[in-house]
Coordinates of C-alpha atoms in Angstrom, one line a residue:
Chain A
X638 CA 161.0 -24.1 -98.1
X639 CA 164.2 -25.5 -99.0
X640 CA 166.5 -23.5 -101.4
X641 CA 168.1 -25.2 -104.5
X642 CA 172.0 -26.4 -104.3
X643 CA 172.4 -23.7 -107.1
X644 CA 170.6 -20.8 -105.4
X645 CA 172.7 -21.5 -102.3
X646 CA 176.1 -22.2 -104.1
X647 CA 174.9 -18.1 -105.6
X648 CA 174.3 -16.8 -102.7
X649 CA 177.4 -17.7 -101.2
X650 CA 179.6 -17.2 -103.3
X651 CA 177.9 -14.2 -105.2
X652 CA 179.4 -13.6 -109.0
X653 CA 180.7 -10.4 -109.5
X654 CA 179.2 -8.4 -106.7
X655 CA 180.6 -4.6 -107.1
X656 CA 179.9 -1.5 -108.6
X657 CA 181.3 0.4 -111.9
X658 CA 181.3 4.1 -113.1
X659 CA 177.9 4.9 -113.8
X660 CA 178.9 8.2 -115.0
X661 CA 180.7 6.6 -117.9
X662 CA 179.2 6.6 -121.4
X663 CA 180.0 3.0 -122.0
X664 CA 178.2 1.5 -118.7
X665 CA 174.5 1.2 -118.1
X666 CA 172.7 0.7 -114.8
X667 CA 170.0 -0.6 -114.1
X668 CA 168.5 -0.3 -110.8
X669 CA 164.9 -2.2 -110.0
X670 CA 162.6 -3.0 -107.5
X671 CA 161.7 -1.2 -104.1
X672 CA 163.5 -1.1 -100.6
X673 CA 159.6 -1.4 -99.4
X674 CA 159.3 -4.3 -101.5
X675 CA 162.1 -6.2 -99.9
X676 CA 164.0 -6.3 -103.6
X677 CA 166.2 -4.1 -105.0
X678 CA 168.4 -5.0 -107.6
X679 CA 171.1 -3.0 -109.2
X680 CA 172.6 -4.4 -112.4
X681 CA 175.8 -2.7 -114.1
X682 CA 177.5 -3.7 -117.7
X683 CA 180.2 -2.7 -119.8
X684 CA 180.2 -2.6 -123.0
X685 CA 182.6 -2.6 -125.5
X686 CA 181.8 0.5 -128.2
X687 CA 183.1 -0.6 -131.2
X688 CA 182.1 -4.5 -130.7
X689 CA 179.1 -4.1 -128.4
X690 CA 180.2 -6.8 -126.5
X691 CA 179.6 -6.5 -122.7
X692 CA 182.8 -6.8 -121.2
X693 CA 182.1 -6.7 -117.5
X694 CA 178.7 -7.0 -115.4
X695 CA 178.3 -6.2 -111.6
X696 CA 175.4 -6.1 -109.6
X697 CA 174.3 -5.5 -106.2
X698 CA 171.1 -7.0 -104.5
X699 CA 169.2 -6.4 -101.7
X700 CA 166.6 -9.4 -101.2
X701 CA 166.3 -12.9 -100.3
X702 CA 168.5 -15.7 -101.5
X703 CA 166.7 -16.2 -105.0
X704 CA 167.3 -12.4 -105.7
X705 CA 170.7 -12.4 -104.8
X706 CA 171.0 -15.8 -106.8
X707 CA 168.9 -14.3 -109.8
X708 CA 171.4 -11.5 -110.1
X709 CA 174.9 -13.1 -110.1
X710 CA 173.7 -15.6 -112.3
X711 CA 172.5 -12.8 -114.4
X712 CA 175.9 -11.2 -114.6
X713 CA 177.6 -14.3 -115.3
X714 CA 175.7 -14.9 -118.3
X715 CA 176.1 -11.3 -119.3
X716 CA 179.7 -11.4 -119.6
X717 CA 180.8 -11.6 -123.5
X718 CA 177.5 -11.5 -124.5
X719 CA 176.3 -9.0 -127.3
X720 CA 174.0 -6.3 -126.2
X721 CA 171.1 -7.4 -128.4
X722 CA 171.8 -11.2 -127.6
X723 CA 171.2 -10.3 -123.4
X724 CA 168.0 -9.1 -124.5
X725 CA 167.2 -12.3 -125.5
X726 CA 167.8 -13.7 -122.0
X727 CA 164.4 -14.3 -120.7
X728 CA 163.3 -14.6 -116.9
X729 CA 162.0 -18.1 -117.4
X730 CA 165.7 -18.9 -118.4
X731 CA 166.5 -17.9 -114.8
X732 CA 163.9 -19.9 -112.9
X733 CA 165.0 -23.0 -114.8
X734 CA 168.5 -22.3 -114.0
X735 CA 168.0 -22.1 -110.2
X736 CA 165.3 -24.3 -110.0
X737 CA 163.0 -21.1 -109.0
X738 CA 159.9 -22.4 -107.0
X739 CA 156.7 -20.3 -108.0
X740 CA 156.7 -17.4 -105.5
X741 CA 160.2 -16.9 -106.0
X742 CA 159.8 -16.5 -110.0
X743 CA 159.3 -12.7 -109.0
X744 CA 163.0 -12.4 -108.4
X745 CA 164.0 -13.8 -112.2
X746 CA 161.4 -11.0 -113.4
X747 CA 163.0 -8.7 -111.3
X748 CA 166.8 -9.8 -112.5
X749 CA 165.4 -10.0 -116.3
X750 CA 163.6 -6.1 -115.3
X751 CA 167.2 -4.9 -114.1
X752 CA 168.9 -6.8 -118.1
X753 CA 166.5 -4.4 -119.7
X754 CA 166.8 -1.5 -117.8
X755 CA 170.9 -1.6 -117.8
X756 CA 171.1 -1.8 -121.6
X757 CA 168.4 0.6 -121.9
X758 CA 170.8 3.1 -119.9
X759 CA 173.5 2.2 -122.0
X760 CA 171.9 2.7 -125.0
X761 CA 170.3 6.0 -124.3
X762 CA 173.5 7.2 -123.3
X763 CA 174.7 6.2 -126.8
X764 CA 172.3 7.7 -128.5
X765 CA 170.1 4.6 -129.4
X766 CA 166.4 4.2 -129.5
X767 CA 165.7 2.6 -125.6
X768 CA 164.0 -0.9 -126.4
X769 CA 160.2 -1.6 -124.8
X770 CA 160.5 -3.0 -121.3
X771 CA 157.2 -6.0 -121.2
X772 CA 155.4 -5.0 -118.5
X773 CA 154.6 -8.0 -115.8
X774 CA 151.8 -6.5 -114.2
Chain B
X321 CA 166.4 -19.0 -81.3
X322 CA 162.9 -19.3 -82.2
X323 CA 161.0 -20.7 -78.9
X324 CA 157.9 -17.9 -79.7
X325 CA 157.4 -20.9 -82.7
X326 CA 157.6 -23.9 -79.9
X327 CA 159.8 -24.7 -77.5
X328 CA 160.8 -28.8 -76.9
X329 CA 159.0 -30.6 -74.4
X330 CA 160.9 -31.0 -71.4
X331 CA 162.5 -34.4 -70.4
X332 CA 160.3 -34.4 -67.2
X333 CA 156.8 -33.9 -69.2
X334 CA 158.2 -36.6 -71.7
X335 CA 158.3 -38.8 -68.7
X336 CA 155.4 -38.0 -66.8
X337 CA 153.1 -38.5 -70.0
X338 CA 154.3 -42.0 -71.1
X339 CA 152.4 -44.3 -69.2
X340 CA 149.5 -42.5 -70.4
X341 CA 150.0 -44.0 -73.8
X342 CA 150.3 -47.5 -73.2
X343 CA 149.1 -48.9 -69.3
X344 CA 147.3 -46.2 -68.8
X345 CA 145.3 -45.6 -71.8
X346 CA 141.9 -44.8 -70.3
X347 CA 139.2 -42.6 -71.9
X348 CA 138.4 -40.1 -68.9
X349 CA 135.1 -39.9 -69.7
X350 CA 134.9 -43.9 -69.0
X351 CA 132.9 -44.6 -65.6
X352 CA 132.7 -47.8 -64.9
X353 CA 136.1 -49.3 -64.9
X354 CA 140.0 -48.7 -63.2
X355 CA 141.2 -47.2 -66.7
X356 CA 138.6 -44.6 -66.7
X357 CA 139.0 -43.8 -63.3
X358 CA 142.6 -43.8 -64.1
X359 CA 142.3 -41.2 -66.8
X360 CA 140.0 -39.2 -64.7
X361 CA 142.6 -38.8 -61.9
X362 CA 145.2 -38.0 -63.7
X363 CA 143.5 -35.1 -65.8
X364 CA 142.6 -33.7 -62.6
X365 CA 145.4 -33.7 -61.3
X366 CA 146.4 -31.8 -64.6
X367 CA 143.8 -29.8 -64.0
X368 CA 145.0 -28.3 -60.7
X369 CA 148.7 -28.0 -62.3
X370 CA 147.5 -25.9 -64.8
X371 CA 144.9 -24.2 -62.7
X372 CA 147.7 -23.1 -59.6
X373 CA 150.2 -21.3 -63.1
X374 CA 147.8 -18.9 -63.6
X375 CA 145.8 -18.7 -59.7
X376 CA 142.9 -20.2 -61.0
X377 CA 140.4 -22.7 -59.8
X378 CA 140.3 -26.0 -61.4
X379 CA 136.6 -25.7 -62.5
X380 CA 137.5 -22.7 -64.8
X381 CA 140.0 -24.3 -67.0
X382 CA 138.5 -25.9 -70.5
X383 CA 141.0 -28.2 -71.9
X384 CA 140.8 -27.7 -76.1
X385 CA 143.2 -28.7 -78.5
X386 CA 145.4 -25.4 -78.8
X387 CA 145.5 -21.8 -78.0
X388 CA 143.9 -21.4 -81.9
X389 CA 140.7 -23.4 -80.6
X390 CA 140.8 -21.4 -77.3
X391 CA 140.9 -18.1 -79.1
X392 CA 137.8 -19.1 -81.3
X393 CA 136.1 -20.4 -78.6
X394 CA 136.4 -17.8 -76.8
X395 CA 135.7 -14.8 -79.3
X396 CA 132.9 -16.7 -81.1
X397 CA 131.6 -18.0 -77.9
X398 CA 131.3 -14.8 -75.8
X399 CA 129.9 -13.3 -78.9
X400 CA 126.9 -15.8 -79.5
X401 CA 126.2 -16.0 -75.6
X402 CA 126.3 -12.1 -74.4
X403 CA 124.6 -11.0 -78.4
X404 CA 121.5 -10.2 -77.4
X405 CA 123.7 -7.7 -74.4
X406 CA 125.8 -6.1 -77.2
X407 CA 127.8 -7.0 -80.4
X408 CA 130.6 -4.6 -80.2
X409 CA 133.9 -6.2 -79.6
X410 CA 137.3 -4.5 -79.3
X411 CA 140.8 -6.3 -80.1
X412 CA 143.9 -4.8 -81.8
X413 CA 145.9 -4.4 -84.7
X414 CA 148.9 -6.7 -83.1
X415 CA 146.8 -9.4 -81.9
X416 CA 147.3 -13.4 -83.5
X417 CA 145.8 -14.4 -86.6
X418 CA 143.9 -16.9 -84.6
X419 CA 141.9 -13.9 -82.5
X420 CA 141.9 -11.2 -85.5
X421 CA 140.1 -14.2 -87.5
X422 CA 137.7 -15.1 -84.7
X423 CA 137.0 -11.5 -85.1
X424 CA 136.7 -11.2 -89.0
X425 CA 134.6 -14.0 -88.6
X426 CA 131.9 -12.5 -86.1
X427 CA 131.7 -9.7 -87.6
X428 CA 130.2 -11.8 -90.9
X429 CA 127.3 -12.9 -87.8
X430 CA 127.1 -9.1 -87.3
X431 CA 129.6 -7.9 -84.7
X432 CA 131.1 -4.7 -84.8
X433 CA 134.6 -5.0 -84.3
X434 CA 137.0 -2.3 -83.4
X435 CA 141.0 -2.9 -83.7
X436 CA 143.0 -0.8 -82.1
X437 CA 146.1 1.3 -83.0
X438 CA 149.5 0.7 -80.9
X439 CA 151.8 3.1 -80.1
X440 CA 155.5 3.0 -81.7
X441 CA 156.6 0.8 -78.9
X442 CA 154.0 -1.8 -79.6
X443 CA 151.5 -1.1 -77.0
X444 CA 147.9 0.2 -76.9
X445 CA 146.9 3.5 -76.0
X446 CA 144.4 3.2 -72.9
X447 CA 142.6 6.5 -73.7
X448 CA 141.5 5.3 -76.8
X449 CA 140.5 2.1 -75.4
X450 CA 138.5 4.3 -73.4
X451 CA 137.1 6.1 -76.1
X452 CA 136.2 3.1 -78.1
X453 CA 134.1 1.1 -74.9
X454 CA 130.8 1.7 -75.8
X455 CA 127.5 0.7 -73.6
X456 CA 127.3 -2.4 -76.3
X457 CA 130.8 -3.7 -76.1
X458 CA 130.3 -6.9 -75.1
X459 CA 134.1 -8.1 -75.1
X460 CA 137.8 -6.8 -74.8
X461 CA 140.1 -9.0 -76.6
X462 CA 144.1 -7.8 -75.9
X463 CA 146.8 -10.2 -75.7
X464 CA 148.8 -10.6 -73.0
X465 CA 152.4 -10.7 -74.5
X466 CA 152.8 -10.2 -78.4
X467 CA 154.1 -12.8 -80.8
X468 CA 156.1 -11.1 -82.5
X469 CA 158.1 -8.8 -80.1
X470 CA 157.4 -9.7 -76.7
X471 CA 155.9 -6.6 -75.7
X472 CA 154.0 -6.8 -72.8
X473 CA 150.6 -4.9 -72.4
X474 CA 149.3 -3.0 -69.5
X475 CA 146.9 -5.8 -68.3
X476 CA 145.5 -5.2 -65.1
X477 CA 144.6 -1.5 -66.4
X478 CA 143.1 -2.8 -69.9
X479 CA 140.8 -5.2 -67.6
X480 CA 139.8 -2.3 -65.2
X481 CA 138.6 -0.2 -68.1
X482 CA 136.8 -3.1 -69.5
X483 CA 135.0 -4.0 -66.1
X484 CA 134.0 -0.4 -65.4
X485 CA 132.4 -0.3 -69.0
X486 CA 130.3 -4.0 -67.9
X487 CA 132.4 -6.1 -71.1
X488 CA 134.3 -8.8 -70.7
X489 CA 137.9 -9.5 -70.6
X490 CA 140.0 -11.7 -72.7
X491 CA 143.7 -12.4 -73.5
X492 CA 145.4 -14.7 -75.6
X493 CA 148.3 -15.1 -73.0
X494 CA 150.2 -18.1 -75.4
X495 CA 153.1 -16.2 -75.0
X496 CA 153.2 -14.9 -71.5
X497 CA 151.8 -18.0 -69.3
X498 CA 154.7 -19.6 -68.1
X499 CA 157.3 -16.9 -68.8
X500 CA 156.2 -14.3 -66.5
X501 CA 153.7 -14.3 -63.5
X502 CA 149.9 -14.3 -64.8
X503 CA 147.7 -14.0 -62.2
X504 CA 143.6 -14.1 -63.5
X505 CA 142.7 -12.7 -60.0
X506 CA 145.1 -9.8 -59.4
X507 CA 145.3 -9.2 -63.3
X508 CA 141.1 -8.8 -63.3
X509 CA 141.1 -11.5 -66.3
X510 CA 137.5 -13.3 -67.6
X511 CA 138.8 -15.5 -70.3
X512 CA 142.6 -16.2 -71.0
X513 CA 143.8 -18.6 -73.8
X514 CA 147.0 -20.2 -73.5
X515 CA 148.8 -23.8 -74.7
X516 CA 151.3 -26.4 -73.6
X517 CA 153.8 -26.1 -76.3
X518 CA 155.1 -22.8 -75.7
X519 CA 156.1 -23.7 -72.6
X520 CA 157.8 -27.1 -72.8
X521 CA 154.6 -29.2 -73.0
X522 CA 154.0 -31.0 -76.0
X523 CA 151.8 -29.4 -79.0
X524 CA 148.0 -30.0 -79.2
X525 CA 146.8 -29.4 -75.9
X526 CA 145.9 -26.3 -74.8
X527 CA 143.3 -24.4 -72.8
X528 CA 141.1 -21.6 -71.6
X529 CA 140.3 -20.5 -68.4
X530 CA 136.6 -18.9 -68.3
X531 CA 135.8 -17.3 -64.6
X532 CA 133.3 -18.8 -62.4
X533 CA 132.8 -15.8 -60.0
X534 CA 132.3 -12.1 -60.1
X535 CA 131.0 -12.0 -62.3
X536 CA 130.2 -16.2 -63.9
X537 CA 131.5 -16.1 -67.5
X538 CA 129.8 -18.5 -70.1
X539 CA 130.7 -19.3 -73.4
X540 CA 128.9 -21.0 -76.2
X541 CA 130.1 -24.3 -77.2
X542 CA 132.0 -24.3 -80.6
X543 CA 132.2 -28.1 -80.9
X544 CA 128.9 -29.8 -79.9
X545 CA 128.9 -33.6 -78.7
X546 CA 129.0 -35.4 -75.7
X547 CA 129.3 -32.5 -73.3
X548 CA 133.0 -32.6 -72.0
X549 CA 134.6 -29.9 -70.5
X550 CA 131.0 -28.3 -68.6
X551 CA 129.6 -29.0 -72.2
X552 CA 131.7 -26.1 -73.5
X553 CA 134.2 -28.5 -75.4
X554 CA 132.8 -31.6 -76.2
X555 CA 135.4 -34.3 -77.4
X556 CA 137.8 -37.3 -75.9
X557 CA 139.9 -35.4 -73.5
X558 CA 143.8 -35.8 -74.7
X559 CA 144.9 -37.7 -71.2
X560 CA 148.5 -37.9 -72.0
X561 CA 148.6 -34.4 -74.1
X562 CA 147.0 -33.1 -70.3
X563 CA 149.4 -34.6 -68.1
X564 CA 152.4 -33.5 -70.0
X565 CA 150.5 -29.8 -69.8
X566 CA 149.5 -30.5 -66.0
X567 CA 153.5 -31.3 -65.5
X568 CA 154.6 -28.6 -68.0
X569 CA 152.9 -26.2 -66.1
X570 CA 154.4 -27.4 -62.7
X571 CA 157.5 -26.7 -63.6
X572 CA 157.0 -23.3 -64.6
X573 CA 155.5 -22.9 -61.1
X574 CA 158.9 -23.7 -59.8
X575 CA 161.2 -22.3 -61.9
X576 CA 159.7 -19.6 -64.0
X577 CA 161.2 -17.3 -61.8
X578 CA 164.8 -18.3 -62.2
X579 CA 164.5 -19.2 -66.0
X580 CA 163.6 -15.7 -66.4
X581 CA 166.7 -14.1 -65.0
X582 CA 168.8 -16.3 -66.3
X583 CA 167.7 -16.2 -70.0
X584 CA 166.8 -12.6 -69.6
X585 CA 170.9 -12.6 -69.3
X586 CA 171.5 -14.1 -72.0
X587 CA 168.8 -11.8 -74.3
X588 CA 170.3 -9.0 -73.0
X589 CA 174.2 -9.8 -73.9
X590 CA 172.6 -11.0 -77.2
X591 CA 170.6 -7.9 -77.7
X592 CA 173.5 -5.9 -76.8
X593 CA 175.7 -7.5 -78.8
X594 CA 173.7 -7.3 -82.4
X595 CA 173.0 -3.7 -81.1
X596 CA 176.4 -2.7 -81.8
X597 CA 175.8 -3.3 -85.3
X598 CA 175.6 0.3 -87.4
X599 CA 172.0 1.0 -87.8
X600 CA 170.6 -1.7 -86.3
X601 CA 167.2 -0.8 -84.5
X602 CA 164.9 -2.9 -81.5
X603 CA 161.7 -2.8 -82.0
X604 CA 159.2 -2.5 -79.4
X605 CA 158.7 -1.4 -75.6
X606 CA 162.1 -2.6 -74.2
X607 CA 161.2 -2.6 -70.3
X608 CA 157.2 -4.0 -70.6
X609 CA 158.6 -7.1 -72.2
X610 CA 159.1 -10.9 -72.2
X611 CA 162.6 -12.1 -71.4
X612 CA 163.2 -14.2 -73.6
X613 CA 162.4 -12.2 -76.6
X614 CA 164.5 -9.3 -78.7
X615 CA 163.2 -8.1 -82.5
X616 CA 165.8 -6.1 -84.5
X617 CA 165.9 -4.7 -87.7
X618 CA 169.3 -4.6 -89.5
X619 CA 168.5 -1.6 -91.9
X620 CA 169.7 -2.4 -95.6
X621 CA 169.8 -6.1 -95.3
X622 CA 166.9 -8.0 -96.3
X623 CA 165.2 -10.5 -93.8
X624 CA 165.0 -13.3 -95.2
X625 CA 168.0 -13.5 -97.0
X626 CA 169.4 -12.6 -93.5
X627 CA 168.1 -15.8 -92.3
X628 CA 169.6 -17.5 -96.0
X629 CA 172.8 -16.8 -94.0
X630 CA 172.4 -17.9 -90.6
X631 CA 170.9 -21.1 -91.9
X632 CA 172.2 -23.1 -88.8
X633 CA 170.4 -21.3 -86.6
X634 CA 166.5 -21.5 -86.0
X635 CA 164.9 -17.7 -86.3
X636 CA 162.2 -15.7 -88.1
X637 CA 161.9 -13.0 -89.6
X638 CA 159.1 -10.1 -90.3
X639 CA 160.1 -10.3 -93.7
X640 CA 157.4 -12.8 -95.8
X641 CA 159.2 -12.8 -99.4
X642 CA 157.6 -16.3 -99.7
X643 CA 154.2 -15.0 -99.9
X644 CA 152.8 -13.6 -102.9
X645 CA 151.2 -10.2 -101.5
X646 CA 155.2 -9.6 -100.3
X647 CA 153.8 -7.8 -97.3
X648 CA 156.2 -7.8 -94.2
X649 CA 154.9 -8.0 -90.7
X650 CA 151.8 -6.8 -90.0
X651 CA 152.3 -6.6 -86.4
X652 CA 155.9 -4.4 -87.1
X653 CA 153.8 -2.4 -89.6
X654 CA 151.6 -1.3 -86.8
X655 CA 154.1 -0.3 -84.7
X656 CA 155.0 2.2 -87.2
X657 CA 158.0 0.7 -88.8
X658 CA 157.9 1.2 -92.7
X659 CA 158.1 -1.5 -95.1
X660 CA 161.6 -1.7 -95.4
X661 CA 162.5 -1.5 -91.5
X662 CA 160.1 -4.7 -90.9
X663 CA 161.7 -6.4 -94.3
X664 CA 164.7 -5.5 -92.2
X665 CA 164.1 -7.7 -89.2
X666 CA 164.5 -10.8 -87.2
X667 CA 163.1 -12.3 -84.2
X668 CA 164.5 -13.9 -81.5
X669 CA 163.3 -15.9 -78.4
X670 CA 165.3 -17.9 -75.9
X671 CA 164.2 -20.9 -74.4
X672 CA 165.4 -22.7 -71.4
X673 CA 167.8 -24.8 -72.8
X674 CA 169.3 -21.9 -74.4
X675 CA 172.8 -22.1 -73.9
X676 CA 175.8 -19.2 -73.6
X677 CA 177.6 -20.7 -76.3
X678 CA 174.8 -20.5 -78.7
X679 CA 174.1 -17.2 -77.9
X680 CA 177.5 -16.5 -78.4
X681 CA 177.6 -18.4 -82.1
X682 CA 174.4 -16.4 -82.6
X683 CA 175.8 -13.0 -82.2
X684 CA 178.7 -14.4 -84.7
X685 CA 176.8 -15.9 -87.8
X686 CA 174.0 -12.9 -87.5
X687 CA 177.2 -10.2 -87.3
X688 CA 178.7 -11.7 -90.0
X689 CA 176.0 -12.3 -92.1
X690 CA 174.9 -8.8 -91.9
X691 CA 178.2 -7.2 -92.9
X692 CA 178.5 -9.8 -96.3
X693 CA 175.1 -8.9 -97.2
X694 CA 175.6 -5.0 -96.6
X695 CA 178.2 -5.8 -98.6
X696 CA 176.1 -6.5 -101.7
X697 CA 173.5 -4.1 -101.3
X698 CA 173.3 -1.2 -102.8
X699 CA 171.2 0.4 -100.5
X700 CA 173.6 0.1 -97.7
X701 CA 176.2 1.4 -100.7
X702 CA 173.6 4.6 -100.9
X703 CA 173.9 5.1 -97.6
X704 CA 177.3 5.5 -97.0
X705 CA 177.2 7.9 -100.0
X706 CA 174.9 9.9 -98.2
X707 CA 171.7 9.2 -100.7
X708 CA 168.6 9.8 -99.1
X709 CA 166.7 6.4 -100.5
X710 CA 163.2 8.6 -100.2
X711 CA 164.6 10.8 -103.1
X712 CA 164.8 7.7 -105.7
X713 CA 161.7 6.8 -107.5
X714 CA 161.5 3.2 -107.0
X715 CA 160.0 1.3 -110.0
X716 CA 157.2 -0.6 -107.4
X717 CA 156.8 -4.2 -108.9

C-alpha cells in the first residue's frame, strides 16, 4: 500500500514533536491508544487562560506512518485555535487531509480521541465541566 | 532483505527455461510427436534435479503449482485416504496459513486437529508431541524451517515419534529446502512440500514429495482430470516453470553449502550490528536456525512505521497495522512475545545476491530509523523516566 505524498512529507518531517509540563495548570495531555495495539498517541496543548487560545501543541506517537502523520497534522492545526473551536475538528477532517485509505482511518480516530482527551485535561484542571468523548466502538 | 517473501530467479534458471517457451513448447503429456517427447525429457530430467536436493527418488516427487497446493494436497489428501485409519491430525501453532487452513478445513470433514504450543524459542516441545499422538493420529504436520523466524525444528526426532505412533510425517520445508541439507531418508520424512521460488526458481511451480517405500504413502487427488502426476495432480505439467525448478535445485546441490557460510556472515555482522541497539531483542532459537534469517524486535518503535523509514529497503514486519483486527504476528505471539514486542519487530532474510554493502546500508537506515522514531514516542520517553508501561491504564481502542 502506498502512502500519500502528505502522510510521508508528516512523517518525516514530524510538526512539533516534544513534550510540555504536564504538571502545569494551563497544559492538558492527552494520552490514547495502547502499546498492544501498536498506537499510542500523546497529544499536549497550551492554552492561553485569559484568551483560551492554544498557544502551543506537542505530541508524541508511537504507530505507523498515518499515526505519526495524524498527530503532527493535529498539532499544526491546534496552534492558535480556540479550545471550543478544536473541538470542532473532526477525524474525518484528518483522513481527508492525508488522503487516509480505509484501514488507516483508525489513526485520525485515534488523533481526534487524543484532541478530546487533551482539552478534557485542560479543562478539568480548570475547573470546567469535561466535554462527552463519542465513543467509536 | 526479504528473500523468506521470494528470492529472484537466478540468471542460470532464466537461461535454462527459455527455450521451453518458444522451440520447445511441448505438452509433456503429448505421445506421439518430437515436442512431446521433448517436454517429457526435459521434466524428467527436472525431476531427478529436484529429486537428488532432497535424496529422493524421482517417482516420489508430484509437481503442483506451489508449496500452498502442496500443503493442501497433502493435509486434505492424507486425511481423505488414511480416514477410515484415524482422523486425528497434529500441526502447530507456528505453522503457514496454507497448512493451518488445510487443517481448519478438515476439521469441517471431521478431523480432529491438535496445534501445538512452541516454546519461547519458537520450537515444539517433543514431550507433548508425545502426549498428544494418539492410536488415531493419522498425520504429523510440522514445518521444517518457520517463516517467520527461521527457527529450525528438531526433525528427525519429531518423525521418529510420529513413526513409533504408526502416523505419518509431513513438513512444509518451503523455507528450509535449498538453504540447509534436507535429507527425506536420514530425516525419516513421508510427505514434504516445498517450491521453486524461494530458492531462485521462478514462482508457480512447486512440489511434494510423497514416499514410495517403507512404508508406500498415498494421497487423495485434490484436482481430478487427466491423471498426471501418478493421478495425484491432474493438469498440463508447467515444462518451463519445471526446468527452471529442476536447474534451481541443481544449483543448490552445488552451492548451498557455501551460500550458507557466506550469507550466514553477513546475518551475523547484521544481527550483531542491530543488536547493539538499547533494547533491541532476537526472537527465536538462535543456533537451530536458517542462515539467512534474523527477527528483532526494537522495543518502543512501532513496526511498521519502522519499515515507513527504511522505505529503500525490502523487509517485513510482525506488525499488521493494515489489517483491521490490528493483530501482530501470530507466529511471534506464540513464541510468547506480547503484543507490543511483536508490533515491535522486523524480519530479515538474506538471499544470495545479498551483498556487504547492503548489509552495511541496512544496519544504517534501520539504526537510524529506530533512534528518530524513539525519538517521537512517548513510550520510549516513559522508559527513560523509569515508568513501568504495565502501570498505565491504556484506553484499548
Amino acid at each position: 500500500m502506498a502512502y500519500s505524498e502528505k502522510v510521508i512529507d508528516h512523517y518525516q518531517n514530524p510538526r512539533n514533536i516534544g513534550t510540555l509540563d504536564k504538571n502545569k495548570t494551563n497544559v492538558g495531555t492527552g494520552l490514547v491508544g495502547a502499546p498492544e495495539c501498536g498506537d499510542v498517541m500523546r497529544l499536549q496543548i497550551e492554552v492561553d487562560e485569559v484568551t483560551g487560545i492554544i498557544t502551543d501543541a506537542k505530541f508524541k506517537t508511537f504507530g505507523c506512518g498515518s499515526a505519526i502523520a495524524s498527530s503532527s497534522l493535529a498539532t499544526e492545526w491546534l496552534k492558535g485555535k480556540s479550545i471550543d473551536d478544536a473541538l470542532t475538528i473532526d477525524n474525518m477532517d484528518i483522513v481527508e487531509e492525508l488522503a487516509l485509505p480505509p484501514v488507516k482511518i483508525h489513526c485520525s480516530v485515534l488523533a481526534e480521541d487524543a484532541i478530546k482527551t487533551a482539552i478534557n485535561d485542560y479543562r478539568v484542571k480548570n475547573g470546567l465541566e469535561p466535554i462527552e468523548m463519542k465513543a467509536h466502538h | 532483505m526479504d528473500h523468506n517473501a521470494t528470492t529472484p530467479c537466478d540468471p542460470r534458471v532464466v537461461d535454462a527455461m527459455i527455450p521451453y517457451f518458444t522451440n520447445k513448447f511441448g505438452n509433456a503429456a503429448s505421445r506421439n510427436h518430437k515436442f512431446g517427447w521433448e517436454g517429457e525429457e526435459a521434466v524428467d530430467y527436472a525431476r531427478e534435479q529436484v529429486a537428488k536436493l532432497i535424496n529422493a527418488d524421482p517417482k516420489e516427487i508430484i509437481f503442483t503449482s506451489g508449496a500452498t497446493e502442496a500443503d493442501n494436497l497433502a493435509i486434505k489428501g492424507v486425511f481423505e485416504m488414511y480416514k477410515e485409519k484415524g482422523n486425528h491430525i497434529i500441526t502447530a501453532k507456528t505453522e503457514h496459513k496454507a497448512v493451518l487452513d488445510a487443517c481448519k478445513h478438515v476439521e469441517k470433514l471431521g478431523a480432529e486437529v491438535t496445534y501445538l504450543s512452541v516454546k519461547e524459542d519458537g520450537l515444539i516441545d517433543l514431550a507433548e508431541l508425545e502426549a498428544a499422538m494418539k492410536p488415531t493420529t493419522i498425520l504429523v504436520s510440522i514445518m521444517y524451517a518457520n517463516n517467520e523466524i527461521g527457527v529450525i525444528q528438531p526433525i528427525k526426532e519429531i518423525s521418529a515419534i510420529a513413526k513409533k505412533h504408526g502416523a505419518l510425517f509431513f513438513t512444509d520445508a518451503v523455507q528450509a529446502v535449498g538453504k540447509t541439507k534436507v535429507d527425506v531418508i536420514a530425516d525419516g520424512i513421508d510427505l514434504l512440500a516445498f517450491t521453486a521460488h524461494k530458492m531462485y526458481g521462478p514462482k508457480g511451480v512447486g512440489a511434494l514429495y510423497v514416499r514410495r517405500k517403507n512404508p508406500r504413502v498415498k494421497v487423495t487427488a485434490q484436482m481430478d482430470g487427466g491423471g498426471h502426476e501418478r493421478g495425484m495432480r491432474s493438469g498440463t505439467l508447467n515444462v518451463p516453470g519445471i526446468v527452471g525448478f529442476g536447474k534451481a535445485c541443481e544449483i543448490c546441490i552445488h552451492e548451498m553449502e557455501s551460500d550458507a557460510a557466506r550469507i550466514g556472515k553477513m546475518r551475523d555482522h547484521l544481527e550483531k550490528e542491530l543488536l547493539t541497539l538499547e533494547e533491541s531483542y532476537l526472537n527465536g532459537n538462535k543456533e537451530h536456525r536458517l542462515p539467512h534469517v534474523a527477527n528483532i524486535s526494537f522495543k518502543y518503535v512501532e513496526g511498521e512505521g519502522l519499515l515507513m523509514g527504511v522505505k529503500d529497503i525490502a523487509l517485513s514486519s510482525g506488525s499488521a497495522c493494515t489489517s483491521a483486527s490490528l493483530e501482530p504476528s501470530y507466529v511471534l505471539k506464540a513464541l510468547g512475545l506480547d503484543d507490543e514486542l511483536a508490533h515491535s519487530s522486523l524480519r530479515f532474510g538474506l538471499g544470495r545476491f545479498t551483498t556487504d554493502e547492503e548489509v552495511d546500508f541496512t544496519i544504517n537506515q534501520v539504526k537510524e530509523a529506530v533512534t528518530k522514531l524513539r525519538d517521537m514516542s512517548p513510550l520510549w520517553e516513559m522508559f527513560k523516566e523509569g515508568i513501568d508501561l504495565k502501570t498505565i491504564d491504556w484506553q484499548e481502542h
